[in-house]
Short mmCIF file of C-alpha atoms in Angstrom, two decimals:
data_model
loop_
_atom_site.label_atom_id
_atom_site.label_comp_id
_atom_site.label_asym_id
_atom_site.label_seq_id
_atom_site.Cartn_x
_atom_site.Cartn_y
_atom_site.Cartn_z
CA MET A 1 0.00 0.00 0.00
CA ALA A 2 2.84 2.40 0.86
CA GLU A 3 4.40 1.72 -2.56
CA VAL A 4 1.13 2.63 -4.31
CA ARG A 5 0.79 5.84 -2.31
CA GLU A 6 4.39 6.78 -3.10
CA TRP A 7 3.88 6.04 -6.81
CA LEU A 8 0.73 8.22 -6.79
CA ARG A 9 2.56 11.06 -5.01
CA ASN A 10 5.32 10.97 -7.62
CA TRP A 11 2.79 10.80 -10.47
CA VAL A 12 0.84 13.81 -9.17
CA ALA A 13 4.06 15.77 -8.57
CA GLU A 14 5.21 15.12 -12.13
CA ALA A 15 1.79 15.95 -13.62
CA THR A 16 1.45 19.21 -11.68
CA GLY A 17 5.08 20.32 -11.66
CA GLN A 18 5.15 20.47 -7.86
CA PRO A 19 7.88 19.08 -5.61
CA VAL A 20 6.89 15.61 -4.38
CA ASP A 21 7.36 16.84 -0.80
CA ASN A 22 4.34 19.14 -1.32
CA ILE A 23 2.08 16.22 -2.29
CA THR A 24 0.29 14.74 0.70
CA VAL A 25 -1.93 11.67 0.76
CA ASP A 26 -4.82 13.30 2.65
CA ARG A 27 -5.62 16.36 0.51
CA PRO A 28 -7.69 16.25 -2.68
CA MET A 29 -5.40 15.89 -5.68
CA GLU A 30 -7.12 18.80 -7.44
CA GLU A 31 -5.73 21.09 -4.71
CA PHE A 32 -2.28 20.33 -6.15
CA GLY A 33 -3.46 21.39 -9.61
CA LEU A 34 -4.45 18.01 -11.07
CA ALA A 35 -6.74 18.69 -14.05
CA SER A 36 -9.52 16.42 -15.30
CA ARG A 37 -7.41 15.33 -18.28
CA ASP A 38 -4.67 14.38 -15.80
CA ALA A 39 -7.17 12.31 -13.83
CA LEU A 40 -8.04 10.32 -16.96
CA ALA A 41 -4.36 9.78 -17.74
CA LEU A 42 -3.78 8.71 -14.14
CA GLY A 43 -6.48 6.05 -14.46
CA GLY A 44 -4.78 4.67 -17.56
CA ASP A 45 -1.36 4.65 -15.92
CA ILE A 46 -2.73 2.89 -12.84
CA GLU A 47 -4.24 0.22 -15.08
CA GLU A 48 -0.91 -0.19 -16.91
CA LEU A 49 1.05 -0.41 -13.65
CA THR A 50 -1.25 -2.67 -11.65
CA GLY A 51 -3.57 -4.38 -14.12
CA VAL A 52 -6.47 -2.96 -12.08
CA THR A 53 -9.17 -1.44 -14.27
CA LEU A 54 -10.77 1.59 -12.64
CA SER A 55 -13.85 3.54 -13.67
CA ALA A 56 -13.31 6.90 -15.34
CA THR A 57 -14.78 8.64 -12.30
CA VAL A 58 -12.68 6.86 -9.65
CA VAL A 59 -10.40 9.88 -9.12
CA TYR A 60 -13.46 12.01 -8.39
CA GLN A 61 -15.01 9.40 -6.09
CA HIS A 62 -11.68 8.97 -4.26
CA PRO A 63 -10.07 12.41 -4.53
CA THR A 64 -7.14 11.87 -2.16
CA ILE A 65 -4.07 9.74 -2.78
CA GLY A 66 -4.82 7.80 0.39
CA SER A 67 -8.37 6.87 -0.63
CA LEU A 68 -7.36 6.15 -4.24
CA ALA A 69 -4.52 3.89 -3.09
CA GLU A 70 -7.01 2.01 -0.89
CA VAL A 71 -9.26 1.33 -3.90
CA ILE A 72 -6.31 0.24 -6.07
CA VAL A 73 -5.08 -2.21 -3.44
CA HIS A 74 -8.37 -3.44 -1.95
CA GLY A 75 -10.96 -2.67 -4.65
CA GLU A 76 -14.13 -0.64 -4.43
CA PRO A 77 -15.98 -1.04 -1.14
CA GLU A 78 -19.21 -3.02 -1.35
CA PRO A 79 -22.29 -0.79 -1.10
CA ALA A 80 -23.82 -1.09 2.36
CA GLU A 81 -27.06 -3.05 2.57
CA SER A 82 -29.93 -0.76 3.46
CA ALA A 83 -31.66 -1.76 6.68
CA GLY A 84 -35.29 -2.56 6.35
#
């Protein structure tokens, strides 16, 4: 999991031109300047790296590196059953 987070930090730093030290795992990636076209490219690169196919909206559903890394490693959480 730490490797995935580190890879994502480096990817976002390269895409936004920011030093990797500025990229934290708990802030939305768009706060670092990640554009929507970057988010689509990120999804493709994740698929290439891991073999995990993600939906086009995954970066918006999981906007932080920490939450995105969780989905890459463990998959999408199952929707909760509604009581009743």
